[in-house]
XYZ file of N, CA, C and O in Angstrom:
384
model
N -21.514 -12.063 -7.591
C -20.286 -12.159 -6.803
C -19.541 -10.822 -6.772
O -19.354 -10.220 -7.854
N -19.174 -10.388 -5.614
C -18.447 -9.121 -5.479
C -16.964 -9.342 -5.862
O -16.326 -10.288 -5.480
N -16.415 -8.400 -6.626
C -15.030 -8.457 -7.086
C -14.162 -7.833 -5.956
O -14.521 -6.876 -5.345
N -13.039 -8.458 -5.703
C -12.032 -7.932 -4.759
C -11.435 -6.603 -5.208
O -11.467 -6.321 -6.434
N -10.975 -5.800 -4.279
C -10.283 -4.541 -4.583
C -8.795 -4.802 -4.199
O -8.503 -5.543 -3.264
N -7.882 -4.217 -4.927
C -6.503 -4.322 -4.665
C -5.742 -2.971 -4.702
O -6.111 -2.099 -5.518
N -4.738 -2.846 -3.936
C -3.742 -1.801 -4.039
C -2.568 -2.514 -4.695
O -2.069 -3.557 -4.222
N -1.982 -1.887 -5.743
C -0.747 -2.281 -6.336
C 0.227 -1.163 -6.120
O 0.009 -0.062 -6.604
N 1.246 -1.368 -5.296
C 2.137 -0.321 -4.969
C 3.588 -0.655 -5.308
O 4.075 -1.845 -5.050
N 4.336 0.342 -5.843
C 5.775 0.279 -5.974
C 6.316 1.391 -5.148
O 5.976 2.547 -5.386
N 7.130 1.079 -4.248
C 7.716 2.091 -3.353
C 9.220 2.105 -3.404
O 9.850 1.050 -3.281
N 9.770 3.325 -3.512
C 11.252 3.471 -3.487
C 11.599 4.117 -2.165
O 11.315 5.294 -1.901
N 12.128 3.279 -1.234
C 12.414 3.675 0.133
C 13.841 4.242 0.211
O 14.744 3.529 -0.078
N 13.906 5.456 0.667
C 15.243 6.107 0.791
C 15.778 5.853 2.208
O 17.027 5.836 2.358
N 14.925 5.704 3.179
C 15.353 5.527 4.579
C 14.630 4.318 5.213
O 13.453 4.535 5.613
N 15.222 3.191 5.178
C 14.568 1.946 5.698
C 14.191 2.095 7.148
O 13.207 1.594 7.542
N 15.005 2.667 7.966
C 14.715 2.767 9.372
C 13.550 3.651 9.626
O 12.621 3.428 10.401
N 13.541 4.822 8.997
C 12.448 5.782 9.155
C 11.131 5.228 8.597
O 10.087 5.547 9.098
N 11.221 4.401 7.569
C 10.034 3.867 6.911
C 9.236 3.018 7.886
O 8.006 2.827 7.726
N 9.894 2.519 8.933
C 9.165 1.763 10.007
C 8.041 2.580 10.642
O 7.036 2.028 11.096
N 8.207 3.944 10.637
C 7.120 4.794 11.151
C 5.867 4.672 10.298
O 4.742 4.491 10.811
N 6.011 4.612 8.992
C 4.935 4.405 8.059
C 4.276 3.043 8.260
O 3.050 2.944 8.362
N 5.024 2.015 8.454
C 4.538 0.652 8.664
C 3.732 0.589 9.966
O 2.578 0.042 9.944
N 4.181 1.244 11.005
C 3.412 1.248 12.217
C 2.072 1.978 12.128
O 1.102 1.520 12.663
N 2.082 3.066 11.364
C 0.827 3.899 11.174
C -0.113 3.193 10.204
O -1.306 3.334 10.397
N 0.345 2.533 9.174
C -0.633 1.958 8.183
C -1.374 0.715 8.784
O -2.466 0.441 8.310
N -0.875 0.178 9.816
C -1.497 -1.003 10.470
C -2.894 -0.662 10.928
O -3.861 -1.463 10.778
N -3.162 0.527 11.413
C -4.481 0.957 11.957
C -5.513 0.919 10.764
O -6.590 0.378 10.867
N -5.084 1.494 9.649
C -6.007 1.528 8.518
C -6.211 0.121 7.910
O -7.334 -0.332 7.605
N -5.108 -0.650 7.791
C -5.226 -1.985 7.214
C -6.078 -2.913 8.088
O -6.922 -3.685 7.603
N -5.944 -2.734 9.353
C -6.761 -3.597 10.307
C -8.254 -3.232 10.180
O -9.127 -4.063 10.163
N -8.488 -1.899 10.220
C -9.852 -1.416 10.087
C -10.569 -1.835 8.828
O -11.785 -2.183 8.889
N -9.890 -1.875 7.708
C -10.478 -2.202 6.426
C -10.249 -3.608 5.972
O -10.572 -3.983 4.821
N -9.681 -4.443 6.832
C -9.480 -5.854 6.461
C -8.451 -6.145 5.394
O -8.689 -7.099 4.622
N -7.462 -5.378 5.274
C -6.451 -5.610 4.230
C -5.640 -6.845 4.476
O -5.343 -7.228 5.565
N -5.335 -7.521 3.350
C -4.570 -8.735 3.374
C -3.409 -8.574 2.323
O -3.660 -8.231 1.194
N -2.158 -8.788 2.764
C -1.084 -8.704 1.816
C -0.993 -9.945 0.965
O -0.971 -11.030 1.503
N -0.991 -9.740 -0.332
C -0.820 -10.817 -1.310
C 0.644 -10.950 -1.677
O 1.224 -11.960 -1.794
N 1.232 -9.749 -1.845
C 2.675 -9.594 -2.121
C 3.192 -8.514 -1.223
O 2.562 -7.449 -1.092
N 4.390 -8.833 -0.558
C 4.918 -7.831 0.402
C 6.485 -7.946 0.384
O 6.982 -8.842 0.949
N 7.068 -7.035 -0.352
C 8.513 -6.833 -0.340
C 9.270 -8.178 -0.678
O 10.397 -8.357 -0.275
N 8.726 -8.961 -1.552
C 9.426 -10.127 -1.997
C 10.413 -9.813 -3.177
O 10.489 -8.709 -3.596
N 11.096 -10.839 -3.570
C 12.025 -10.680 -4.638
C 11.290 -10.263 -5.913
O 10.214 -10.789 -6.223
N 11.823 -9.299 -6.606
C 11.174 -8.783 -7.833
C 12.190 -8.155 -8.750
O 13.307 -7.872 -8.363
N 11.756 -7.979 -9.985
C 12.613 -7.317 -10.977
C 11.671 -6.412 -11.840
O 10.719 -6.848 -12.406
N 11.998 -5.112 -11.794
C 11.176 -4.178 -12.607
C 11.519 -4.335 -14.076
O 12.723 -4.255 -14.433
N 10.540 -4.646 -14.875
C 10.854 -4.919 -16.309
C 10.655 -3.594 -17.120
O 11.300 -3.474 -18.163
N 9.736 -2.774 -16.717
C 9.455 -1.460 -17.441
C 9.082 -0.443 -16.399
O 8.516 -0.731 -15.381
N 9.320 0.812 -16.773
C 8.945 1.904 -15.854
C 9.955 2.166 -14.795
O 10.999 1.621 -14.729
N 9.546 3.025 -13.820
C 10.439 3.425 -12.750
C 10.789 2.322 -11.836
O 9.968 1.399 -11.594
N 11.994 2.338 -11.348
C 12.453 1.286 -10.365
C 11.887 1.588 -8.990
O 11.584 2.744 -8.677
N 11.749 0.614 -8.247
C 11.335 0.675 -6.827
C 12.021 -0.465 -6.064
O 12.185 -1.567 -6.596
N 12.304 -0.229 -4.811
C 12.900 -1.311 -4.020
C 11.955 -2.118 -3.198
O 12.359 -3.005 -2.533
N 10.645 -1.747 -3.354
C 9.652 -2.565 -2.653
C 8.377 -2.561 -3.480
O 7.916 -1.552 -3.973
N 7.784 -3.768 -3.611
C 6.505 -3.945 -4.314
C 5.533 -4.628 -3.373
O 5.901 -5.489 -2.600
N 4.307 -4.077 -3.368
C 3.225 -4.747 -2.543
C 1.908 -4.823 -3.316
O 1.584 -3.928 -4.125
N 1.204 -5.903 -3.093
C -0.164 -6.081 -3.575
C -1.032 -6.340 -2.367
O -0.707 -7.317 -1.606
N -1.951 -5.518 -2.110
C -2.810 -5.647 -0.906
C -4.295 -5.877 -1.306
O -4.794 -5.110 -2.214
N -4.903 -6.908 -0.776
C -6.256 -7.250 -1.142
C -7.322 -6.751 -0.125
O -7.033 -6.797 1.072
N -8.444 -6.330 -0.588
C -9.570 -5.879 0.181
C -10.788 -6.612 -0.253
O -10.862 -7.092 -1.400
N -11.858 -6.657 0.508
C -13.029 -7.405 0.183
C -13.669 -6.890 -1.101
O -14.387 -7.699 -1.797
N -13.539 -5.630 -1.482
C -14.070 -5.104 -2.655
C -13.396 -3.767 -3.002
O -12.656 -3.234 -2.176
N -13.646 -3.242 -4.195
C -13.015 -2.035 -4.711
C -13.389 -0.844 -3.756
O -12.502 -0.062 -3.448
N -14.599 -0.743 -3.375
C -15.046 0.391 -2.536
C -14.281 0.393 -1.217
O -13.875 1.466 -0.706
N -14.047 -0.761 -0.623
C -13.312 -0.868 0.633
C -11.866 -0.439 0.431
O -11.251 0.279 1.248
N -11.285 -0.848 -0.737
C -9.895 -0.434 -1.040
C -9.836 1.051 -1.114
O -8.829 1.698 -0.619
N -10.742 1.677 -1.802
C -10.750 3.160 -1.877
C -10.973 3.841 -0.528
O -10.323 4.776 -0.181
N -11.864 3.277 0.294
C -12.215 3.898 1.567
C -10.965 3.809 2.474
O -10.651 4.742 3.248
N -10.214 2.718 2.393
C -8.979 2.572 3.207
C -7.995 3.668 2.828
O -7.438 4.375 3.670
N -7.767 3.786 1.525
C -6.829 4.798 1.023
C -7.217 6.176 1.485
O -6.356 7.038 1.914
N -8.454 6.536 1.452
C -8.963 7.867 1.788
C -9.270 8.072 3.283
O -9.721 9.154 3.665
N -9.047 7.064 4.075
C -9.334 7.148 5.534
C -8.371 8.105 6.262
O -7.257 8.243 5.883
N -8.874 8.657 7.372
C -7.993 9.493 8.206
C -6.755 8.699 8.712
O -5.688 9.228 8.801
N -6.995 7.397 9.009
C -5.893 6.594 9.496
C -4.774 6.487 8.481
O -3.584 6.615 8.755
N -5.187 6.250 7.204
C -4.163 6.064 6.161
C -3.551 7.416 5.758
O -2.388 7.467 5.399
N -4.296 8.507 5.921
C -3.733 9.857 5.607
C -2.507 10.111 6.521
O -1.533 10.674 6.073
N -2.664 9.710 7.720
C -1.502 9.869 8.695
C -0.315 9.063 8.195
O 0.814 9.536 8.290
N -0.586 7.870 7.760
C 0.541 6.990 7.270
C 1.195 7.642 6.047
O 2.446 7.567 5.905
N 0.371 8.197 5.121
C 0.924 8.827 3.955
C 1.878 10.011 4.328
O 2.947 10.114 3.724
N 1.502 10.789 5.275
C 2.309 11.845 5.728
C 3.686 11.381 6.208
O 4.684 11.966 5.884
N 3.655 10.290 6.989
C 4.900 9.698 7.451
C 5.738 9.121 6.329
O 6.943 9.282 6.217
N 5.056 8.402 5.406
C 5.768 7.767 4.303
C 6.534 8.780 3.450
O 7.631 8.576 2.963
N 5.922 9.994 3.228
C 6.455 10.976 2.336
C 7.847 11.413 2.841
O 8.655 11.930 2.034
N 8.142 11.282 4.112
C 9.474 11.631 4.620
C 10.558 10.657 4.323
O 11.738 11.009 4.267
N 10.119 9.441 3.964
C 11.134 8.344 3.791
C 11.104 7.618 2.484
O 11.992 6.846 2.179
N 10.043 7.871 1.669
C 9.940 7.068 0.402
C 9.015 7.809 -0.597
O 8.252 8.644 -0.207
N 9.139 7.336 -1.832
C 8.270 7.807 -2.903
C 7.466 6.587 -3.328
O 8.047 5.513 -3.497
N 6.207 6.783 -3.527
C 5.354 5.629 -3.904
C 4.559 5.904 -5.158
O 4.223 7.022 -5.487
N 4.309 4.829 -5.869
C 3.422 4.767 -7.079
C 2.358 3.771 -6.613
O 2.679 2.588 -6.422
N 1.124 4.161 -6.528
C 0.055 3.258 -5.982
C -1.211 3.373 -6.854
O -1.652 4.487 -7.168
N -1.739 2.244 -7.188
C -2.960 2.172 -7.912
C -3.978 1.384 -7.193
O -3.615 0.282 -6.642
N -5.231 1.775 -7.123
C -6.344 0.970 -6.634
C -7.018 0.404 -7.821
O -7.462 1.147 -8.739
N -7.226 -0.928 -7.853
C -7.798 -1.607 -8.985
C -8.839 -2.693 -8.545
O -8.637 -3.262 -7.467
N -9.855 -2.830 -9.372
C -10.824 -3.865 -9.070
C -10.370 -5.186 -9.716
O -9.905 -5.214 -10.853
N -10.545 -6.304 -9.046
C -10.099 -7.555 -9.497
C -11.055 -8.114 -10.598
O -12.103 -7.496 -10.847
N -10.669 -9.236 -11.165
C -11.490 -9.867 -12.200
C -12.540 -10.781 -11.667
O -12.447 -11.230 -10.553
């Protein structure tokens, strides 16, 4: 059985309106690689480490697909846009 791949992201958004540019651009990569949001901007409380005003967990069919999405040209464009409006901590992890 293939293990799922996940992105676990904590994002501190400085400009909510500008961040919409990132959301529009990341859709191309997420659609291409079959991303599914497990957690998206829900209520949360940071217990340890740096604070962030948005948390997301995104599921992919496997670890390799999660890495491919992050490294794709489509997502690179989204990263460039996000950098103008937010700081992110993102980890790609293989599921159990």
